[in-house]
Amino acid sequence: MSATAKPPAAAKTPAAEASPGRGALRRNLPPARRFLAGKKRVLIRLGGWSLLESAQTFLGGYCLAQALDRGFLAGQTGTGLLWLAVAAASILGAGPPMRGVFAQLAELTEPLRDALVRRAVRQALRRAVTDPARTDDRSDTGAVSRLTHQTEIVRDSFAGLVLTVRAFVFNAVGALIGLLALAPELLLVVLPPLVLGIALFLATLLPMASAQRDFLDADEAVAEGVGAVSAGHRDLVACGAQADAAERTGRLIDVAERTSRVLARWAALRTVALGVAGQLPVLLLLVTTPWLLRQGVTTGALAGALTYLLQALLPALHSMMTALGAAGTRLLVVVDRFQDATAVPAPPEVPAAAQALAPVAEAGRPLGRRPSRTAPAVEVRDVTHAYGPDSSPVLERLHLTVRRGEHIAVVGPSGIGKSTLAGVVSGLVAPDDGTVLLGGEPVTGRTAQDLADRRVLIPQQAYVFTGSVRDNLLHLRPHATSRELAHAVGTLGAEPLVHRLGGPDAVLDPRSLSHGERQLLALCRAYLSAAPLVLLDEATCHLDPAAEARAERAFAERAFTDGTRTRDGALIVVAHRLSSARRADRVLVLDGTEPRFGTHEELLTSSALYRDLFGHWQRTPSPPVGR
């Protein structure tokens, strides 16, 4: 490892997160099909009631045609009035079918809402992290409130889509059967533009939803970026980072502008599709009237065809396209945000502890591709990082290689960059220059799930959330067995704590825990993780020296098999006490000038700072550690 002088590097602007886009939206379609497949009986009953609406549509145009041809135009006024009476009766009889439709609609929407509410609450419990200083659960309540509000959006949008799509389908069935009954030639005129317009609209549906999602994401990014700049303007001025902040915000605004233009283009194409399907059939029917009359189509049949188009088919088509284009895209976007698989790494403003706990695999879901077992566990190549264009680099041209199975400690004065190094290695902090490899693969550009598969970071401020003790311990590996859970708790000496809390299934109140108890639970959670690399960023600072030694030895020796693989990663400890350095295989000393890396004995000879730190630690008695 070496470190040489280099001019301060300007902080780079993180690349904008790529929207999940069309692929993420399509992932929502199989669950939707499974949900509908489980509601076949409800759908059949809904179709049965809707067939009565098809009959009403059919009678509306057909009775008008017969009233003209067989009644008024033939001089039979009574016959004409009789046909109109039949049409009126079909309209008046629409009440019971509509009641049946709404009853079946409730059978579809309410189970969907209930399932999403349960999922929303589970997500909130799994993702919520508790600030040790907070005194209430308003944040958790707010998260649940937002998610349950989104379920109401899903329910209302889904109900509207079912109603409009159903209305169009069954109105179209009645209208097309009526056109065929009046004169088959009418279908030759009406059907081609109708099919073309609908096909064009369906082709734009997923791209439109993707554009809508990109637009919403960009809009939220602008709001968050502007809010962050407003809240930190003093720090920006103090660090001379105004130009950098302006550039970042400008890029966010540019992305928002591009997404709005894309959305506008798709909206314009949707309008064209509506015109082709909704207006062109009427125009063609009028233009081809002479030809239709020569083919023997009657005046009444033409009037009936116009009735089908103007009063039934085209209004239903317009409602369906509008609903699918607006409520449909909103539905896809909101449902997509319920999917854990679409989660992306949190932005730099999110606390590192919260990102370290961010999305994990569901039970039974295969993890991402494992790192190579031949490459070093960690490689830091020529890494430089500064917290502003005018500030000195915290890390400068740093090189570090951690072998598999190796236990290293990082020591140095406060503020020298130890936690920054942990953030860079874990992928939570993007360096200005250089490369970080985990298992031989770059850490940059990976999703939160992929990072969680490769490393686990426990920061100094340990986080637990409201839920059961078991939920907290299994947060990073939900499918761990009870035996593995008991092994982790016993190895780290957490059995008395778990017993005092009431056992694994007891409900945990974060406010009742001390800092040390939070850390011990977080360490058990990390021990259970399947990630090969463990980073402890002063994660034992609230434990007594004996508990700290026990935890570090446990992580250094951890190599049990979960049935598919044996962990052979590494342990990096940002040391709180110099005793951590004595236990490590090698020690990295950060001193702000020339970092040193070697064994304890080597550093006592080569590093004056390490000699001073170690000598001071030996002369200072350990303070008592309380709850």
PDB file of C-alpha atoms in Angstrom, residues 312-455:
ATOM      1  CA  ALA A 312     -71.748   3.257 -27.274  1.00  0.00           C
ATOM      2  CA  LEU A 313     -68.474   2.269 -28.874  1.00  0.00           C
ATOM      3  CA  LEU A 314     -66.581   5.551 -29.136  1.00  0.00           C
ATOM      4  CA  PRO A 315     -67.467   6.952 -25.658  1.00  0.00           C
ATOM      5  CA  ALA A 316     -66.422   3.628 -24.095  1.00  0.00           C
ATOM      6  CA  LEU A 317     -63.220   3.632 -26.155  1.00  0.00           C
ATOM      7  CA  HIS A 318     -62.404   7.197 -25.102  1.00  0.00           C
ATOM      8  CA  SER A 319     -62.998   6.358 -21.427  1.00  0.00           C
ATOM      9  CA  MET A 320     -60.834   3.232 -21.626  1.00  0.00           C
ATOM     10  CA  MET A 321     -57.920   4.977 -23.340  1.00  0.00           C
ATOM     11  CA  THR A 322     -58.062   7.868 -20.902  1.00  0.00           C
ATOM     12  CA  ALA A 323     -58.185   5.544 -17.917  1.00  0.00           C
ATOM     13  CA  LEU A 324     -55.387   3.293 -19.152  1.00  0.00           C
ATOM     14  CA  GLY A 325     -53.252   6.273 -20.106  1.00  0.00           C
ATOM     15  CA  ALA A 326     -53.702   8.083 -16.777  1.00  0.00           C
ATOM     16  CA  ALA A 327     -54.918   5.799 -14.000  1.00  0.00           C
ATOM     17  CA  GLY A 328     -53.246   2.780 -15.629  1.00  0.00           C
ATOM     18  CA  THR A 329     -49.770   4.288 -15.696  1.00  0.00           C
ATOM     19  CA  ARG A 330     -50.225   5.652 -12.186  1.00  0.00           C
ATOM     20  CA  LEU A 331     -51.315   2.198 -11.037  1.00  0.00           C
ATOM     21  CA  LEU A 332     -48.239   0.547 -12.543  1.00  0.00           C
ATOM     22  CA  VAL A 333     -45.906   3.125 -10.990  1.00  0.00           C
ATOM     23  CA  VAL A 334     -47.435   2.901  -7.511  1.00  0.00           C
ATOM     24  CA  VAL A 335     -47.549  -0.903  -7.546  1.00  0.00           C
ATOM     25  CA  ASP A 336     -43.935  -0.957  -8.744  1.00  0.00           C
ATOM     26  CA  ARG A 337     -42.946   1.021  -5.661  1.00  0.00           C
ATOM     27  CA  PHE A 338     -44.238  -1.787  -3.496  1.00  0.00           C
ATOM     28  CA  GLN A 339     -41.696  -4.152  -5.076  1.00  0.00           C
ATOM     29  CA  ASP A 340     -38.566  -4.726  -2.995  1.00  0.00           C
ATOM     30  CA  ALA A 341     -36.728  -5.989  -6.091  1.00  0.00           C
ATOM     31  CA  THR A 342     -36.823  -2.519  -7.650  1.00  0.00           C
ATOM     32  CA  ALA A 343     -35.131  -0.777  -4.778  1.00  0.00           C
ATOM     33  CA  VAL A 344     -31.984   1.115  -5.667  1.00  0.00           C
ATOM     34  CA  PRO A 345     -29.094   2.291  -3.476  1.00  0.00           C
ATOM     35  CA  ALA A 346     -30.032   5.177  -1.230  1.00  0.00           C
ATOM     36  CA  PRO A 347     -28.610   8.603  -2.129  1.00  0.00           C
ATOM     37  CA  PRO A 348     -25.581   9.930  -0.218  1.00  0.00           C
ATOM     38  CA  GLU A 349     -27.777  12.033   2.085  1.00  0.00           C
ATOM     39  CA  VAL A 350     -29.271   8.884   3.669  1.00  0.00           C
ATOM     40  CA  PRO A 351     -27.362   7.806   6.823  1.00  0.00           C
ATOM     41  CA  ALA A 352     -24.894   5.024   6.188  1.00  0.00           C
ATOM     42  CA  ALA A 353     -26.505   2.913   8.870  1.00  0.00           C
ATOM     43  CA  ALA A 354     -29.860   3.038   7.111  1.00  0.00           C
ATOM     44  CA  GLN A 355     -28.219   2.095   3.802  1.00  0.00           C
ATOM     45  CA  ALA A 356     -26.396  -0.789   5.452  1.00  0.00           C
ATOM     46  CA  LEU A 357     -29.791  -2.203   6.427  1.00  0.00           C
ATOM     47  CA  ALA A 358     -31.374  -1.493   3.024  1.00  0.00           C
ATOM     48  CA  PRO A 359     -33.318  -4.013   0.998  1.00  0.00           C
ATOM     49  CA  VAL A 360     -32.576  -7.663   1.538  1.00  0.00           C
ATOM     50  CA  ALA A 361     -33.652 -10.849  -0.193  1.00  0.00           C
ATOM     51  CA  GLU A 362     -37.026 -12.313   0.600  1.00  0.00           C
ATOM     52  CA  ALA A 363     -37.090 -15.849   1.916  1.00  0.00           C
ATOM     53  CA  GLY A 364     -36.492 -18.297  -0.884  1.00  0.00           C
ATOM     54  CA  ARG A 365     -35.347 -15.654  -3.377  1.00  0.00           C
ATOM     55  CA  PRO A 366     -31.950 -16.521  -4.888  1.00  0.00           C
ATOM     56  CA  LEU A 367     -29.181 -14.105  -4.027  1.00  0.00           C
ATOM     57  CA  GLY A 368     -27.101 -12.332  -6.637  1.00  0.00           C
ATOM     58  CA  ARG A 369     -23.993 -13.834  -8.204  1.00  0.00           C
ATOM     59  CA  ARG A 370     -21.335 -14.502  -5.583  1.00  0.00           C
ATOM     60  CA  PRO A 371     -17.924 -12.845  -5.817  1.00  0.00           C
ATOM     61  CA  SER A 372     -14.983 -14.816  -7.156  1.00  0.00           C
ATOM     62  CA  ARG A 373     -13.312 -17.037  -4.555  1.00  0.00           C
ATOM     63  CA  THR A 374      -9.863 -16.615  -6.092  1.00  0.00           C
ATOM     64  CA  ALA A 375      -9.700 -12.810  -6.034  1.00  0.00           C
ATOM     65  CA  PRO A 376      -8.808 -10.884  -2.856  1.00  0.00           C
ATOM     66  CA  ALA A 377     -11.727 -10.042  -0.597  1.00  0.00           C
ATOM     67  CA  VAL A 378     -11.106  -6.297  -0.997  1.00  0.00           C
ATOM     68  CA  GLU A 379      -8.930  -4.258  -3.322  1.00  0.00           C
ATOM     69  CA  VAL A 380      -8.698  -0.477  -2.993  1.00  0.00           C
ATOM     70  CA  ARG A 381      -6.802   0.920  -5.968  1.00  0.00           C
ATOM     71  CA  ASP A 382      -5.538   4.499  -6.058  1.00  0.00           C
ATOM     72  CA  VAL A 383      -8.614   5.860  -4.237  1.00  0.00           C
ATOM     73  CA  THR A 384      -8.974   9.579  -3.531  1.00  0.00           C
ATOM     74  CA  HIS A 385     -11.952  11.207  -1.837  1.00  0.00           C
ATOM     75  CA  ALA A 386     -12.633  14.734  -0.566  1.00  0.00           C
ATOM     76  CA  TYR A 387     -15.794  16.321   0.828  1.00  0.00           C
ATOM     77  CA  GLY A 388     -15.743  19.397  -1.393  1.00  0.00           C
ATOM     78  CA  PRO A 389     -13.720  20.886  -4.257  1.00  0.00           C
ATOM     79  CA  ASP A 390     -11.758  23.210  -1.955  1.00  0.00           C
ATOM     80  CA  SER A 391     -11.197  20.767   0.898  1.00  0.00           C
ATOM     81  CA  SER A 392      -8.198  18.521   1.378  1.00  0.00           C
ATOM     82  CA  PRO A 393      -8.669  14.846   0.451  1.00  0.00           C
ATOM     83  CA  VAL A 394      -9.585  12.592   3.349  1.00  0.00           C
ATOM     84  CA  LEU A 395      -8.226   9.644   1.395  1.00  0.00           C
ATOM     85  CA  GLU A 396      -5.520  10.273  -1.188  1.00  0.00           C
ATOM     86  CA  ARG A 397      -4.187   7.721  -3.697  1.00  0.00           C
ATOM     87  CA  LEU A 398      -4.857   4.932  -1.223  1.00  0.00           C
ATOM     88  CA  HIS A 399      -3.962   1.333  -2.061  1.00  0.00           C
ATOM     89  CA  LEU A 400      -5.101  -1.588   0.065  1.00  0.00           C
ATOM     90  CA  THR A 401      -5.476  -5.335  -0.483  1.00  0.00           C
ATOM     91  CA  VAL A 402      -7.309  -7.545   2.005  1.00  0.00           C
ATOM     92  CA  ARG A 403      -6.876 -11.255   1.474  1.00  0.00           C
ATOM     93  CA  ARG A 404      -9.661 -13.802   1.917  1.00  0.00           C
ATOM     94  CA  GLY A 405      -9.993 -14.953   5.489  1.00  0.00           C
ATOM     95  CA  GLU A 406      -7.985 -11.974   6.716  1.00  0.00           C
ATOM     96  CA  HIS A 407      -8.823  -9.857   9.739  1.00  0.00           C
ATOM     97  CA  ILE A 408      -7.540  -6.288   9.596  1.00  0.00           C
ATOM     98  CA  ALA A 409      -7.978  -3.274  11.854  1.00  0.00           C
ATOM     99  CA  VAL A 410      -8.000   0.395  10.833  1.00  0.00           C
ATOM    100  CA  VAL A 411      -6.647   2.887  13.368  1.00  0.00           C
ATOM    101  CA  GLY A 412      -5.855   6.592  13.403  1.00  0.00           C
ATOM    102  CA  PRO A 413      -6.864   9.884  15.002  1.00  0.00           C
ATOM    103  CA  SER A 414     -10.497  10.992  14.972  1.00  0.00           C
ATOM    104  CA  GLY A 415     -11.578  12.508  11.643  1.00  0.00           C
ATOM    105  CA  ILE A 416      -8.665  11.043   9.705  1.00  0.00           C
ATOM    106  CA  GLY A 417     -10.907   9.074   7.286  1.00  0.00           C
ATOM    107  CA  LYS A 418     -11.483   5.672   8.892  1.00  0.00           C
ATOM    108  CA  SER A 419     -15.279   5.774   8.519  1.00  0.00           C
ATOM    109  CA  THR A 420     -14.900   7.272   5.043  1.00  0.00           C
ATOM    110  CA  LEU A 421     -12.790   4.261   4.081  1.00  0.00           C
ATOM    111  CA  ALA A 422     -15.491   1.934   5.448  1.00  0.00           C
ATOM    112  CA  GLY A 423     -18.092   3.813   3.391  1.00  0.00           C
ATOM    113  CA  VAL A 424     -15.966   3.616   0.231  1.00  0.00           C
ATOM    114  CA  VAL A 425     -15.297  -0.107   0.633  1.00  0.00           C
ATOM    115  CA  SER A 426     -18.962  -0.845   1.359  1.00  0.00           C
ATOM    116  CA  GLY A 427     -20.117   1.087  -1.725  1.00  0.00           C
ATOM    117  CA  LEU A 428     -22.012   3.749   0.238  1.00  0.00           C
ATOM    118  CA  VAL A 429     -19.530   6.511  -0.630  1.00  0.00           C
ATOM    119  CA  ALA A 430     -18.392   6.986  -4.228  1.00  0.00           C
ATOM    120  CA  PRO A 431     -14.705   7.973  -4.365  1.00  0.00           C
ATOM    121  CA  ASP A 432     -13.598  10.902  -6.498  1.00  0.00           C
ATOM    122  CA  ASP A 433     -10.949   8.751  -8.151  1.00  0.00           C
ATOM    123  CA  GLY A 434      -9.843   5.161  -8.034  1.00  0.00           C
ATOM    124  CA  THR A 435     -11.501   1.772  -7.949  1.00  0.00           C
ATOM    125  CA  VAL A 436     -12.833  -0.506  -5.222  1.00  0.00           C
ATOM    126  CA  LEU A 437     -13.236  -4.231  -5.899  1.00  0.00           C
ATOM    127  CA  LEU A 438     -15.110  -6.730  -3.751  1.00  0.00           C
ATOM    128  CA  GLY A 439     -14.265 -10.297  -4.682  1.00  0.00           C
ATOM    129  CA  GLY A 440     -12.633  -9.020  -7.871  1.00  0.00           C
ATOM    130  CA  GLU A 441     -15.685  -7.055  -9.067  1.00  0.00           C
ATOM    131  CA  PRO A 442     -16.216  -3.250  -8.951  1.00  0.00           C
ATOM    132  CA  VAL A 443     -18.427  -2.030  -6.145  1.00  0.00           C
ATOM    133  CA  THR A 444     -19.781   0.914  -8.137  1.00  0.00           C
ATOM    134  CA  GLY A 445     -23.027   0.662 -10.095  1.00  0.00           C
ATOM    135  CA  ARG A 446     -24.486  -2.151  -8.001  1.00  0.00           C
ATOM    136  CA  THR A 447     -27.956  -2.261  -6.506  1.00  0.00           C
ATOM    137  CA  ALA A 448     -28.517  -2.226  -2.756  1.00  0.00           C
ATOM    138  CA  GLN A 449     -29.448  -5.928  -2.932  1.00  0.00           C
ATOM    139  CA  ASP A 450     -26.242  -6.852  -4.727  1.00  0.00           C
ATOM    140  CA  LEU A 451     -24.184  -4.898  -2.191  1.00  0.00           C
ATOM    141  CA  ALA A 452     -26.059  -6.576   0.668  1.00  0.00           C
ATOM    142  CA  ASP A 453     -25.097  -9.951  -0.824  1.00  0.00           C
ATOM    143  CA  ARG A 454     -21.418  -8.973  -0.804  1.00  0.00           C
ATOM    144  CA  ARG A 455     -20.848  -7.072   2.418  1.00  0.00           C
TER     145      ARG A 455
END
